[in-house]
Each structure stands twice: as C-alpha cells, then as structure tokens.
Amino acid sequence: MHPPTGIVHIGLSNFHRAHQAVHTAAALAAEPGPWGVLGVAPRSTAVADALVAQDLRYTVVEISPDGERASVPAVHTGALVAARDPEPVLAALAAPDTRIVSLTVTEGGYTIDPRTGGIDLDDPGVRADLAGASGTAIGLVARGLLRRARGHGAPVTVLSCDNLLANGEVTQRLVRGFAAALPAAERDDLLGWLDAGAVTFPNSMVDRIVPATTDATRAAAARLTGVPDAVPVPAEPFSMWVLQDAFAAGRPAWEAPGDRGRVPGAVFTDDVAGYELLKLRLLNGTHSLLAYLGALAGEDLIADSAARPSIRAAAARVLHDDYRPTVRVPDGVDVDDYAARLFTRWSNVALGHRTRQVGSDGSLKLAQRIPGPAAEHLASGTMPHHLALTVAGWLACVAPPAGFDPGPHAAAMAEPARDRLAATAAGPADGHVRAGLDLLGGDPGGGFAARTAELLDVLVRHGVDAAAAEAAGERRAA
Ligand code: CS2
C-alpha cells in the first residue's frame, strides 16, 4: 500500500532516489504518516516512465569495498513529467494534502543570474514561465504556490535539497524574484501570501555520493533482488542530511534511523550553515579538484584520481590549506575524522564514480565552491594556490587552450558555458582566465587570476604532476 501523498518532489534524479527517498522510507517505518512522495521529473521522461512501469519500485544498490547490498525504498506514489503533463503537476503542488514541496534539480536547475544571485529574468525558460508556461523548477514552484494562495491557502514547506549555499534562503529569493516579475494581479496575490508567512524555506545540507546508473548497476540489482529493474540507483553506504526544523505543515520523522541502523537519522539543527560550508567546501570543493586533475591525468574514476600521489597530495592541500581555514566547524563534529572519512569515501573504487560526472556543470558548481573561500584568503593576503589550480583544471578540461587535448574524460564533461569559453580559449591566457572567473561571480583580485593563468600554463605544457608541484611551491622537474 502506498502512503498518501504529502510530498511533491521535483527532480527524479538518482540523488533524490538514494537520499531523500531512503530517509523518508526510514521515517515512515518508524512513524507511519501521510508522507508518500509524488516524483516530478522536469523534462526527462526515462526515469518517470520506467518507474511507472515497475509500480514505482526501484532498488538502491549500496556499494562498498566489502560488497553490495540492495534496498527498496517504496515511498513514491506517482511519477510525472512536468514538461509533458504540467497540469497534474500544478494540481499536485496546489493540493491541500501536499505539505512539502522538495527539490533536487542541481545547481543549474535554479535559473540563477550569477551576476545578481537573483532569478535570471533573461533565461528563456523563466521568460516562458512568466508568460504562463511551467517548465523551470522555480516557475513550477511559484505557479503551484500561486494556486494555493488563490485557493485554500494551506501552508506548505519548500525544501531545497541541492548543493547550494543557504539553499532555502536562495530558493525563497528566487521564488520571490519570479513572483515580483509576474503580472500585477498574480504578483500581488503571491507576494502577499508569502509575506503572510504561509510558506517556509528551510535550509538543508545533503550528502551522499550517488553515481550514474550503468548496466552493472542493473545487473547487481537483478542479482540481489531477483527482480529486473530498469532504473536502479548505485550509492555509497554513507548518507547524511542536516536540516533546519522550519516546516510550515509538518514533516516525516526524518530524524529516525532506518534499515536496522544503516541509514542514520537526519540531524535537525539551527546551524545548518556550518554543516553546509563544511560539506560544500571540504567535500564538493575537493571533489572538483579530484575530477579535473584526474580527468586530465587520464583517469575515468574519482577513486583512481585520488589514488595518484600527486593528485592525492593536491587534494589534501586544497582541503586542509584552502578550504578548512574558511569553515566554522559545527559543535560535535570532529573535522579531522570528517576529512579522513572523505578520503575513504573517495577511494571507494567499486562505486565507479566518474571524473566526468563530478566535472560536469563546473561553471555552476565552482560558483558555489571557489569564490567565497578564495575571497577570504585573498582578503587576508594569502594565495589559495590549490583553488587556483582547481579553476585552472576546470578550464583545461572544458575550454582547453589551442593545441591542448584534455583527453576523453574531459571531453565528456557537460558544461553549459563551453561555447562561451571556447571563444576566449583561443586568445591570451589572462583574458581566458578572466572569462572563466566571470562565470564564477567575478575575479576575486589579489593576483588570483594571474596565479590561475600560470597554473593553467603549467598544466597544459607540463601536465598534472608538474602543476600540482607548482601549486605546492615545489620546484618543477625540467
Ligand atoms: C559532487 C557531488 O558531482 C558533484 O559535484 O561533488 O555530487 C557529491 O558527490 C555529492 O554532493 C555528495 O554528497
């Protein structure tokens, strides 16, 4: 039996299916309630259709160096595609029984204008949504909220579960920015209702490494469960969720551990920001360095990248020298233990997490990972060499200077700014680096751009080991 739908979740990605769905299954096992999840894929039909065809069940294949285990988080009550069926999606967002609208749409799904941090009113999807369509995540949420405002007015929580700093605050700002750009009557109804406090936007920190599904995942799922599954999800054993307890209309008992203690309960705290910075910088920031340097060194997998001595050393330096001094460690967290566990997690070779996956959408991801800590170091007069190396690695991968071949793993990285950067890659290095930094929110000054250009030059001319040595201040072999 499905529980009744209480959550409409936008983004049927592997991440949602191995994280929020698993924690929700644990919560429901501990405390039954009306918290079934209606999954909404913004555009892609593949996962939604496959889920419907298999009664909304799928397998999470947990992969550790010791082996694999399967679980089936049976929490979904439906799977829709917003681009194909906008009306039922809007109806679900507006249904009085819907008490949480959650999102995992990746950094790129928020239609943020990098120059202002607000909604990107030039984005064609946003423009279409303002004119009455509903194709972007923020447009969908805003139109669903507008219906609620004009209908029963029942409170609801909008819960971002993406790797954005202060993701709840950002989502609120974007929804309000969208609302402010609507025609006057709609604008006033929606903003008036939001001002009345009927909607909360808690911040949350999400953490689980979840690769893309492959044929090996499908084979493992079938072997472990005896049931064929077209859309199983591979995941590492680790999972963590930290949330601000600000829910306008209740929530599942996500603090409950599940699967006989294997799934830790979510942490509810007022200090989500501390956990976010710790995770976005130490994990995600270092992950980006592992992805770009690894791809350039010819590595398909993050684990193989982390096993290369020069890259491992660079990862340790970026983590300890550049990121760690910029985070305020939350009470009760042992940061040395946290960092050591990160290296263990990255070394999970059986997981098959690919450099191209982490390296994709770098212009959007690095905007969350680089400018803040870089500015802090530069303001106090220190050069964060390994942040510069990360940016140089990104540019070498997705916008290689003329004559440099970054290899197949870099070529396979998705990058929305590829064309724009390709235009500057042919020119002088300083202009190229500046164009890259502009996409990340601007040149932080203090010589960071020049250092990035130097490291890019060493990467391209002498390779990864030499660039890592250069960043570490060691002399480069001739
Ligand atoms: C990764 C994240 O692809 C990436 O950018 O850094 O997806 C990372 O695996 C997760 O945030 C782990 O929680």
Tab-separated table of C-alpha atoms and ligand atoms in Angstrom:
chain	number	residue	atom	x	y	z
A	1	MET	CA	0.000	0.000	0.000
A	2	HIS	CA	1.292	3.458	-0.863
A	3	PRO	CA	1.087	6.037	1.914
A	4	PRO	CA	-0.967	9.082	0.842
A	5	THR	CA	0.994	11.781	-0.957
A	6	GLY	CA	2.260	14.544	1.312
A	7	ILE	CA	5.417	15.456	-0.577
A	8	VAL	CA	5.748	16.592	-4.175
A	9	HIS	CA	9.366	16.229	-5.156
A	10	ILE	CA	10.784	17.966	-8.242
A	11	GLY	CA	13.792	16.125	-9.700
A	12	LEU	CA	13.637	12.328	-10.035
A	13	SER	CA	17.403	12.107	-10.150
A	14	ASN	CA	19.463	9.273	-8.777
A	15	PHE	CA	20.417	11.549	-5.904
A	16	HIS	CA	16.850	12.037	-4.703
A	17	ARG	CA	16.104	8.342	-5.092
A	18	ALA	CA	19.116	7.313	-2.983
A	19	HIS	CA	18.875	10.079	-0.400
A	20	GLN	CA	15.560	11.717	0.459
A	21	ALA	CA	13.595	8.637	-0.595
A	22	VAL	CA	15.755	6.391	1.607
A	23	HIS	CA	15.468	8.738	4.599
A	24	THR	CA	11.711	9.003	4.018
A	25	ALA	CA	11.393	5.206	3.963
A	26	ALA	CA	13.225	5.106	7.305
A	27	ALA	CA	10.941	7.802	8.716
A	28	LEU	CA	7.799	6.012	7.564
A	29	ALA	CA	8.982	2.723	9.020
A	30	ALA	CA	9.498	4.431	12.383
A	31	GLU	CA	6.346	6.534	12.276
A	32	PRO	CA	3.731	5.926	9.575
A	33	GLY	CA	2.168	9.079	8.159
A	34	PRO	CA	0.830	10.786	5.042
A	35	TRP	CA	4.248	11.272	3.506
A	36	GLY	CA	4.212	9.436	0.209
A	37	VAL	CA	6.307	11.160	-2.457
A	38	LEU	CA	4.972	12.151	-5.857
A	39	GLY	CA	8.080	12.401	-8.041
A	40	VAL	CA	8.186	15.007	-10.782
A	41	ALA	CA	10.845	14.975	-13.472
A	42	PRO	CA	11.127	18.460	-15.003
A	43	ARG	CA	11.729	17.254	-18.559
A	44	SER	CA	13.211	13.809	-18.880
A	45	THR	CA	10.702	11.005	-19.359
A	46	ALA	CA	13.011	7.990	-18.985
A	47	VAL	CA	13.057	7.518	-15.206
A	48	ALA	CA	9.439	8.559	-14.637
A	49	ASP	CA	8.127	6.175	-17.283
A	50	ALA	CA	10.320	3.308	-16.098
A	51	LEU	CA	9.181	3.837	-12.505
A	52	VAL	CA	5.524	3.804	-13.502
A	53	ALA	CA	6.113	0.618	-15.492
A	54	GLN	CA	7.559	-1.084	-12.400
A	55	ASP	CA	4.919	0.053	-9.894
A	56	LEU	CA	7.143	2.912	-8.670
A	57	ARG	CA	9.574	0.492	-7.064
A	58	TYR	CA	13.328	0.577	-7.674
A	59	THR	CA	16.440	-0.712	-5.970
A	60	VAL	CA	19.161	1.238	-4.262
A	61	VAL	CA	22.370	-0.748	-4.700
A	62	GLU	CA	24.718	0.231	-1.922
A	63	ILE	CA	28.300	-0.342	-2.993
A	64	SER	CA	31.196	-0.526	-0.564
A	65	PRO	CA	34.637	-2.078	-0.907
A	66	ASP	CA	33.211	-5.036	1.064
A	67	GLY	CA	30.360	-5.758	-1.313
A	68	GLU	CA	26.900	-4.746	-2.408
A	69	ARG	CA	23.523	-4.725	-0.729
A	70	ALA	CA	20.100	-3.816	-2.007
A	71	SER	CA	17.163	-1.952	-0.530
A	72	VAL	CA	13.860	-0.838	-1.997
A	73	PRO	CA	12.640	2.489	-0.599
A	74	ALA	CA	8.985	2.128	-1.545
A	75	VAL	CA	7.854	5.689	-0.882
A	76	HIS	CA	6.777	7.008	-4.280
A	77	THR	CA	3.107	7.416	-5.079
A	78	GLY	CA	3.472	8.586	-8.663
A	79	ALA	CA	5.926	9.845	-11.240
A	80	LEU	CA	5.068	12.691	-13.600
A	81	VAL	CA	6.961	14.697	-16.200
A	82	ALA	CA	6.289	18.419	-15.847
A	83	ALA	CA	7.093	19.311	-19.457
A	84	ARG	CA	4.670	16.655	-20.694
A	85	ASP	CA	1.920	16.967	-18.072
A	86	PRO	CA	2.108	20.384	-16.446
A	87	GLU	CA	-1.496	20.479	-15.266
A	88	PRO	CA	-1.412	17.422	-12.962
A	89	VAL	CA	1.906	18.653	-11.590
A	90	LEU	CA	0.479	22.077	-10.755
A	91	ALA	CA	-2.604	20.431	-9.286
A	92	ALA	CA	-0.384	18.282	-7.046
A	93	LEU	CA	1.711	21.273	-5.972
A	94	ALA	CA	-1.517	23.074	-5.051
A	95	ALA	CA	-3.285	20.123	-3.395
A	96	PRO	CA	-4.154	20.817	0.256
A	97	ASP	CA	-2.671	17.451	1.263
A	98	THR	CA	0.702	18.432	-0.192
A	99	ARG	CA	2.623	19.735	2.772
A	100	ILE	CA	6.172	19.676	1.459
A	101	VAL	CA	7.479	20.598	-1.990
A	102	SER	CA	11.076	19.454	-2.246
A	103	LEU	CA	13.672	19.925	-4.955
A	104	THR	CA	16.777	18.239	-6.294
A	105	VAL	CA	17.292	19.959	-9.611
A	106	THR	CA	21.092	20.504	-9.410
A	107	GLU	CA	22.831	23.851	-9.254
A	108	GLY	CA	21.819	24.573	-12.847
A	109	GLY	CA	18.125	23.975	-12.204
A	110	TYR	CA	17.654	27.122	-10.133
A	111	THR	CA	17.945	29.623	-13.035
A	112	ILE	CA	20.140	31.956	-11.003
A	113	ASP	CA	21.666	35.040	-12.559
A	114	PRO	CA	25.320	34.699	-11.479
A	115	ARG	CA	25.756	38.470	-11.575
A	116	THR	CA	22.975	39.251	-9.111
A	117	GLY	CA	22.319	35.972	-7.314
A	118	GLY	CA	18.627	36.547	-8.106
A	119	ILE	CA	16.329	34.914	-10.629
A	120	ASP	CA	17.660	35.052	-14.189
A	121	LEU	CA	14.951	37.008	-15.978
A	122	ASP	CA	16.837	36.577	-19.271
A	123	ASP	CA	16.615	32.784	-19.077
A	124	PRO	CA	14.267	31.671	-21.872
A	125	GLY	CA	12.588	29.110	-19.593
A	126	VAL	CA	11.958	31.734	-16.914
A	127	ARG	CA	10.567	34.127	-19.531
A	128	ALA	CA	8.232	31.434	-20.845
A	129	ASP	CA	7.097	30.586	-17.319
A	130	LEU	CA	6.389	34.232	-16.536
A	131	ALA	CA	4.184	34.234	-19.614
A	132	GLY	CA	2.163	31.276	-18.333
A	133	ALA	CA	4.167	28.121	-19.065
A	134	SER	CA	5.679	25.973	-16.309
A	135	GLY	CA	8.958	24.466	-17.359
A	136	THR	CA	11.558	25.674	-14.861
A	137	ALA	CA	11.728	24.427	-11.300
A	138	ILE	CA	11.272	27.890	-9.801
A	139	GLY	CA	8.433	28.642	-12.230
A	140	LEU	CA	6.683	25.429	-11.245
A	141	VAL	CA	7.039	26.085	-7.542
A	142	ALA	CA	5.889	29.690	-7.889
A	143	ARG	CA	2.861	28.773	-10.004
A	144	GLY	CA	1.940	25.983	-7.592
A	145	LEU	CA	2.198	28.411	-4.673
A	146	LEU	CA	0.104	30.977	-6.548
A	147	ARG	CA	-2.673	28.427	-6.896
A	148	ARG	CA	-2.506	27.695	-3.203
A	149	ALA	CA	-2.577	31.422	-2.444
A	150	ARG	CA	-5.648	31.881	-4.589
A	151	GLY	CA	-7.308	28.683	-3.340
A	152	HIS	CA	-7.338	27.134	0.105
A	153	GLY	CA	-4.209	28.914	1.313
A	154	ALA	CA	-2.943	25.868	3.231
A	155	PRO	CA	0.652	26.330	4.434
A	156	VAL	CA	3.462	24.395	2.800
A	157	THR	CA	7.218	23.974	3.072
A	158	VAL	CA	9.536	24.391	0.087
A	159	LEU	CA	12.631	22.304	0.768
A	160	SER	CA	15.691	22.628	-1.438
A	161	CYS	CA	17.980	19.592	-1.302
A	162	ASP	CA	20.698	20.814	-3.657
A	163	ASN	CA	24.334	21.751	-3.121
A	164	LEU	CA	23.748	25.491	-2.913
A	165	LEU	CA	24.925	27.631	-0.026
A	166	ALA	CA	21.905	28.614	2.088
A	167	ASN	CA	19.734	26.674	-0.332
A	168	GLY	CA	16.474	27.516	1.436
A	169	GLU	CA	17.186	31.232	1.509
A	170	VAL	CA	18.286	31.158	-2.118
A	171	THR	CA	15.133	29.307	-3.153
A	172	GLN	CA	12.972	31.797	-1.306
A	173	ARG	CA	14.771	34.687	-3.001
A	174	LEU	CA	14.302	33.110	-6.430
A	175	VAL	CA	10.606	32.361	-5.903
A	176	ARG	CA	10.054	35.914	-4.705
A	177	GLY	CA	12.043	37.277	-7.635
A	178	PHE	CA	9.900	35.257	-10.004
A	179	ALA	CA	6.733	36.428	-8.224
A	180	ALA	CA	7.826	40.053	-8.435
A	181	ALA	CA	8.141	39.752	-12.216
A	182	LEU	CA	4.619	38.331	-12.703
A	183	PRO	CA	1.735	40.470	-13.970
A	184	ALA	CA	0.466	42.740	-11.177
A	185	ALA	CA	-2.549	40.741	-10.000
A	186	GLU	CA	-0.626	37.457	-9.791
A	187	ARG	CA	2.359	39.208	-8.244
A	188	ASP	CA	0.302	40.793	-5.507
A	189	ASP	CA	-1.568	37.596	-4.663
A	190	LEU	CA	1.577	35.509	-4.446
A	191	LEU	CA	3.805	38.014	-2.661
A	192	GLY	CA	1.001	38.914	-0.256
A	193	TRP	CA	0.573	35.267	0.675
A	194	LEU	CA	4.323	34.727	1.019
A	195	ASP	CA	4.561	37.843	3.199
A	196	ALA	CA	1.874	36.389	5.448
A	197	GLY	CA	4.292	33.573	6.286
A	198	ALA	CA	2.356	30.584	4.958
A	199	VAL	CA	5.427	29.130	3.248
A	200	THR	CA	8.739	28.218	4.866
A	201	PHE	CA	12.014	27.559	3.067
A	202	PRO	CA	14.307	25.625	5.444
A	203	ASN	CA	17.996	25.309	4.650
A	204	SER	CA	19.379	21.817	4.323
A	205	MET	CA	22.689	20.087	3.753
A	206	VAL	CA	22.519	16.858	1.771
A	207	ASP	CA	25.310	14.335	1.388
A	208	ARG	CA	25.574	11.004	-0.370
A	209	ILE	CA	27.786	10.113	-3.316
A	210	VAL	CA	25.482	8.759	-5.984
A	211	PRO	CA	26.945	7.847	-9.385
A	212	ALA	CA	25.011	7.403	-12.615
A	213	THR	CA	23.263	4.085	-13.258
A	214	THR	CA	25.074	1.658	-15.554
A	215	ASP	CA	24.417	-1.826	-16.870
A	216	ALA	CA	26.493	-3.090	-13.942
A	217	THR	CA	24.016	-1.432	-11.544
A	218	ARG	CA	21.123	-3.125	-13.344
A	219	ALA	CA	22.890	-6.487	-13.215
A	220	ALA	CA	23.647	-6.066	-9.491
A	221	ALA	CA	20.055	-5.072	-8.714
A	222	ALA	CA	18.666	-8.091	-10.531
A	223	ARG	CA	21.199	-10.401	-8.871
A	224	LEU	CA	20.497	-9.057	-5.377
A	225	THR	CA	16.699	-8.834	-5.546
A	226	GLY	CA	15.830	-11.404	-8.212
A	227	VAL	CA	13.683	-8.756	-9.920
A	228	PRO	CA	14.666	-6.911	-13.104
A	229	ASP	CA	14.953	-3.158	-12.551
A	230	ALA	CA	15.493	-0.702	-15.424
A	231	VAL	CA	16.312	2.223	-13.127
A	232	PRO	CA	18.189	1.105	-10.011
A	233	VAL	CA	20.460	3.605	-8.268
A	234	PRO	CA	24.038	2.932	-7.112
A	235	ALA	CA	25.150	4.700	-3.930
A	236	GLU	CA	27.907	4.717	-1.360
A	237	PRO	CA	26.953	3.457	2.132
A	238	PHE	CA	27.393	6.914	3.700
A	239	SER	CA	24.404	9.237	3.900
A	240	MET	CA	23.893	12.450	5.825
A	241	TRP	CA	21.132	15.031	5.976
A	242	VAL	CA	21.093	18.155	8.110
A	243	LEU	CA	18.030	20.384	8.136
A	244	GLN	CA	16.651	23.479	9.730
A	245	ASP	CA	13.472	22.433	11.547
A	246	ALA	CA	11.209	25.042	9.960
A	247	PHE	CA	8.317	23.124	8.432
A	248	ALA	CA	5.074	25.036	7.909
A	249	ALA	CA	2.819	21.978	7.773
A	250	GLY	CA	4.608	19.098	9.462
A	251	ARG	CA	7.206	16.648	8.187
A	252	PRO	CA	8.114	12.960	8.304
A	253	ALA	CA	10.127	11.686	11.271
A	254	TRP	CA	13.320	12.046	9.257
A	255	GLU	CA	15.378	12.014	12.446
A	256	ALA	CA	14.619	8.285	12.693
A	257	PRO	CA	17.433	5.966	11.631
A	258	GLY	CA	16.399	3.201	9.283
A	259	ASP	CA	17.332	-0.090	7.688
A	260	ARG	CA	18.390	-1.550	11.071
A	261	GLY	CA	20.555	1.443	11.864
A	262	ARG	CA	22.333	1.528	8.494
A	263	VAL	CA	20.617	4.771	7.461
A	264	PRO	CA	21.459	7.439	10.047
A	265	GLY	CA	18.626	9.729	11.093
A	266	ALA	CA	18.665	13.276	9.775
A	267	VAL	CA	20.080	15.971	12.059
A	268	PHE	CA	17.803	18.927	12.834
A	269	THR	CA	19.733	21.998	13.893
A	270	ASP	CA	19.759	25.790	13.726
A	271	ASP	CA	23.341	25.597	12.482
A	272	VAL	CA	22.743	24.166	9.018
A	273	ALA	CA	25.090	26.838	7.651
A	274	GLY	CA	28.050	25.324	9.487
A	275	TYR	CA	27.403	21.885	8.023
A	276	GLU	CA	26.776	23.335	4.576
A	277	LEU	CA	30.084	25.146	4.446
A	278	LEU	CA	31.917	22.105	5.761
A	279	LYS	CA	30.362	19.870	3.123
A	280	LEU	CA	30.292	22.250	0.156
A	281	ARG	CA	33.918	23.186	0.634
A	282	LEU	CA	35.724	20.158	2.067
A	283	LEU	CA	33.768	17.559	0.112
A	284	ASN	CA	32.435	19.237	-3.010
A	285	GLY	CA	35.309	21.675	-3.482
A	286	THR	CA	37.965	18.976	-3.164
A	287	HIS	CA	35.833	16.698	-5.331
A	288	SER	CA	36.082	19.220	-8.168
A	289	LEU	CA	39.875	19.237	-7.941
A	290	LEU	CA	39.908	15.421	-8.000
A	291	ALA	CA	37.631	15.442	-11.041
A	292	TYR	CA	39.541	17.927	-13.183
A	293	LEU	CA	43.073	16.817	-12.359
A	294	GLY	CA	42.013	13.186	-12.579
A	295	ALA	CA	40.405	13.607	-15.992
A	296	LEU	CA	43.489	15.431	-17.275
A	297	ALA	CA	45.673	12.596	-15.970
A	298	GLY	CA	43.566	10.126	-17.950
A	299	GLU	CA	41.524	8.793	-15.038
A	300	ASP	CA	37.933	7.738	-15.566
A	301	LEU	CA	37.184	7.251	-11.867
A	302	ILE	CA	37.398	9.592	-8.871
A	303	ALA	CA	38.873	6.714	-6.851
A	304	ASP	CA	41.716	6.274	-9.348
A	305	SER	CA	42.300	10.001	-9.388
A	306	ALA	CA	42.511	10.052	-5.581
A	307	ALA	CA	44.982	7.162	-5.708
A	308	ARG	CA	47.528	9.110	-7.766
A	309	PRO	CA	50.116	10.512	-5.359
A	310	SER	CA	50.334	13.972	-6.895
A	311	ILE	CA	46.564	14.401	-7.063
A	312	ARG	CA	46.013	12.979	-3.604
A	313	ALA	CA	48.566	15.442	-2.243
A	314	ALA	CA	46.899	18.321	-4.093
A	315	ALA	CA	43.518	17.226	-2.738
A	316	ALA	CA	44.902	17.168	0.799
A	317	ARG	CA	46.365	20.643	0.280
A	318	VAL	CA	43.191	22.178	-1.124
A	319	LEU	CA	41.181	20.608	1.677
A	320	HIS	CA	43.461	21.483	4.583
A	321	ASP	CA	45.148	24.707	3.399
A	322	ASP	CA	42.469	26.357	1.298
A	323	TYR	CA	39.051	25.120	2.437
A	324	ARG	CA	39.403	24.125	6.057
A	325	PRO	CA	40.530	27.531	7.418
A	326	THR	CA	37.377	29.048	5.889
A	327	VAL	CA	34.856	26.820	7.649
A	328	ARG	CA	33.497	27.088	11.149
A	329	VAL	CA	33.230	23.534	12.374
A	330	PRO	CA	29.797	22.809	13.897
A	331	ASP	CA	29.684	21.688	17.510
A	332	GLY	CA	30.215	17.978	17.872
A	333	VAL	CA	31.921	17.480	14.504
A	334	ASP	CA	35.484	16.141	14.530
A	335	VAL	CA	36.899	17.766	11.436
A	336	ASP	CA	39.982	15.520	11.240
A	337	ASP	CA	37.782	12.477	11.323
A	338	TYR	CA	35.451	14.091	8.752
A	339	ALA	CA	38.372	14.788	6.403
A	340	ALA	CA	39.819	11.290	6.830
A	341	ARG	CA	36.433	9.780	6.033
A	342	LEU	CA	36.237	11.866	2.874
A	343	PHE	CA	39.389	10.248	1.552
A	344	THR	CA	37.987	6.813	2.387
A	345	ARG	CA	34.730	7.680	0.612
A	346	TRP	CA	36.555	8.959	-2.474
A	347	SER	CA	38.639	5.788	-2.576
A	348	ASN	CA	35.581	3.538	-2.990
A	349	VAL	CA	36.676	2.244	-6.385
A	350	ALA	CA	33.834	-0.269	-6.712
A	351	LEU	CA	31.380	2.621	-6.662
A	352	GLY	CA	32.501	3.638	-10.145
A	353	HIS	CA	32.018	7.387	-9.580
A	354	ARG	CA	33.369	9.075	-12.680
A	355	THR	CA	35.508	12.181	-13.031
A	356	ARG	CA	33.244	13.333	-15.877
A	357	GLN	CA	30.184	13.313	-13.608
A	358	VAL	CA	31.742	15.460	-10.890
A	359	GLY	CA	33.450	17.648	-13.512
A	360	SER	CA	30.195	18.412	-15.334
A	361	ASP	CA	28.473	21.796	-14.939
A	362	GLY	CA	31.668	23.210	-13.455
A	363	SER	CA	30.717	26.830	-14.120
A	364	LEU	CA	27.663	26.351	-11.888
A	365	LYS	CA	29.258	24.124	-9.271
A	366	LEU	CA	32.511	26.053	-8.871
A	367	ALA	CA	30.492	29.242	-8.323
A	368	GLN	CA	29.406	27.604	-5.047
A	369	ARG	CA	32.824	26.226	-4.187
A	370	ILE	CA	35.562	28.713	-5.154
A	371	PRO	CA	34.739	32.443	-4.805
A	372	GLY	CA	33.828	32.506	-1.103
A	373	PRO	CA	36.925	30.780	0.261
A	374	ALA	CA	39.185	32.427	-2.352
A	375	ALA	CA	37.998	35.884	-1.283
A	376	GLU	CA	38.611	35.080	2.381
A	377	HIS	CA	42.211	34.049	1.752
A	378	LEU	CA	42.946	36.919	-0.591
A	379	ALA	CA	41.500	39.446	1.866
A	380	SER	CA	43.995	38.285	4.449
A	381	GLY	CA	46.845	38.316	1.961
A	382	THR	CA	47.299	34.601	1.363
A	383	MET	CA	47.144	32.986	-2.060
A	384	PRO	CA	44.906	29.882	-2.187
A	385	HIS	CA	47.103	28.112	-4.727
A	386	HIS	CA	45.000	24.969	-4.915
A	387	LEU	CA	41.769	26.856	-5.501
A	388	ALA	CA	43.568	28.478	-8.435
A	389	LEU	CA	44.694	25.007	-9.504
A	390	THR	CA	41.080	23.808	-9.395
A	391	VAL	CA	39.963	26.653	-11.668
A	392	ALA	CA	42.919	26.007	-13.986
A	393	GLY	CA	41.965	22.314	-14.108
A	394	TRP	CA	38.380	23.172	-14.972
A	395	LEU	CA	39.446	25.491	-17.798
A	396	ALA	CA	41.970	22.976	-19.128
A	397	CYS	CA	39.192	20.367	-19.250
A	398	VAL	CA	36.262	22.292	-20.685
A	399	ALA	CA	37.909	25.170	-22.535
A	400	PRO	CA	41.362	23.897	-23.441
A	401	PRO	CA	43.795	26.422	-24.879
A	402	ALA	CA	44.530	25.940	-28.585
A	403	GLY	CA	46.558	22.825	-29.334
A	404	PHE	CA	45.919	21.133	-25.974
A	405	ASP	CA	43.953	17.889	-25.904
A	406	PRO	CA	42.482	17.308	-22.428
A	407	GLY	CA	41.515	13.733	-23.244
A	408	PRO	CA	38.263	11.790	-23.432
A	409	HIS	CA	37.102	12.185	-19.825
A	410	ALA	CA	37.318	15.960	-20.007
A	411	ALA	CA	35.685	15.967	-23.427
A	412	ALA	CA	32.743	14.044	-21.964
A	413	MET	CA	32.067	16.669	-19.273
A	414	ALA	CA	28.882	18.660	-19.767
A	415	GLU	CA	29.488	22.407	-19.455
A	416	PRO	CA	26.800	24.942	-20.288
A	417	ALA	CA	29.429	27.643	-20.796
A	418	ARG	CA	31.570	25.574	-23.189
A	419	ASP	CA	30.842	27.679	-26.272
A	420	ARG	CA	31.296	30.935	-24.480
A	421	LEU	CA	34.625	29.830	-23.021
A	422	ALA	CA	35.824	28.312	-26.279
A	423	ALA	CA	35.719	31.787	-27.783
A	424	THR	CA	38.222	33.100	-25.232
A	425	ALA	CA	40.382	29.963	-25.128
A	426	ALA	CA	41.942	30.917	-28.428
A	427	GLY	CA	43.131	34.273	-27.052
A	428	PRO	CA	45.661	35.271	-24.389
A	429	ALA	CA	45.597	33.326	-21.118
A	430	ASP	CA	44.676	36.282	-18.921
A	431	GLY	CA	41.530	37.041	-20.931
A	432	HIS	CA	40.617	33.369	-20.920
A	433	VAL	CA	41.009	33.041	-17.155
A	434	ARG	CA	39.078	36.266	-16.598
A	435	ALA	CA	36.191	34.944	-18.710
A	436	GLY	CA	36.191	31.795	-16.595
A	437	LEU	CA	36.250	33.746	-13.324
A	438	ASP	CA	33.433	35.991	-14.577
A	439	LEU	CA	31.230	32.921	-14.802
A	440	LEU	CA	32.058	32.124	-11.182
A	441	GLY	CA	30.992	35.549	-9.981
A	442	GLY	CA	33.995	37.697	-10.956
A	443	ASP	CA	37.746	37.977	-10.498
A	444	PRO	CA	38.392	37.941	-6.739
A	445	GLY	CA	41.514	40.114	-7.285
A	446	GLY	CA	44.720	39.815	-5.275
A	447	GLY	CA	46.595	38.107	-8.106
A	448	PHE	CA	44.286	35.078	-8.180
A	449	ALA	CA	43.670	35.358	-11.922
A	450	ALA	CA	47.377	35.591	-12.696
A	451	ARG	CA	48.140	32.575	-10.487
A	452	THR	CA	45.368	30.615	-12.218
A	453	ALA	CA	46.803	31.535	-15.619
A	454	GLU	CA	50.270	30.371	-14.529
A	455	LEU	CA	48.929	27.052	-13.288
A	456	LEU	CA	46.866	26.594	-16.436
A	457	ASP	CA	50.019	27.121	-18.465
A	458	VAL	CA	51.936	24.525	-16.439
A	459	LEU	CA	49.036	22.063	-16.661
A	460	VAL	CA	48.835	22.375	-20.404
A	461	ARG	CA	52.549	22.345	-21.079
A	462	HIS	CA	53.900	20.003	-18.420
A	463	GLY	CA	50.949	18.006	-17.120
A	464	VAL	CA	49.165	17.321	-13.869
A	465	ASP	CA	52.115	16.236	-11.721
A	466	ALA	CA	54.049	19.377	-12.612
A	467	ALA	CA	51.073	21.652	-11.972
A	468	ALA	CA	50.431	20.010	-8.602
A	469	ALA	CA	54.091	20.505	-7.686
A	470	GLU	CA	53.963	24.120	-8.848
A	471	ALA	CA	50.837	24.811	-6.774
A	472	ALA	CA	52.510	23.265	-3.745
A	473	GLY	CA	55.523	25.507	-4.238
A	474	GLU	CA	57.817	22.662	-5.144
A	475	ARG	CA	60.278	23.023	-7.930
A	476	ARG	CA	59.148	21.609	-11.218
A	477	ALA	CA	61.337	18.999	-12.872
A	478	ALA	CA	62.789	20.374	-16.088
B	1	CS2	C1	29.808	16.105	-6.485
B	1	CS2	C2	28.548	15.881	-5.680
B	1	CS2	O1	29.138	15.994	-8.728
B	1	CS2	C3	29.496	16.729	-7.824
B	1	CS2	O2	29.629	17.919	-7.960
B	1	CS2	O3	30.718	16.860	-5.765
B	1	CS2	O4	27.504	15.386	-6.442
B	1	CS2	C4	28.806	14.953	-4.488
B	1	CS2	O5	29.064	13.642	-4.903
B	1	CS2	C5	27.650	14.975	-3.544
B	1	CS2	O6	27.341	16.295	-3.207
B	1	CS2	C6	27.946	14.148	-2.305
B	1	CS2	O7	27.026	14.418	-1.342
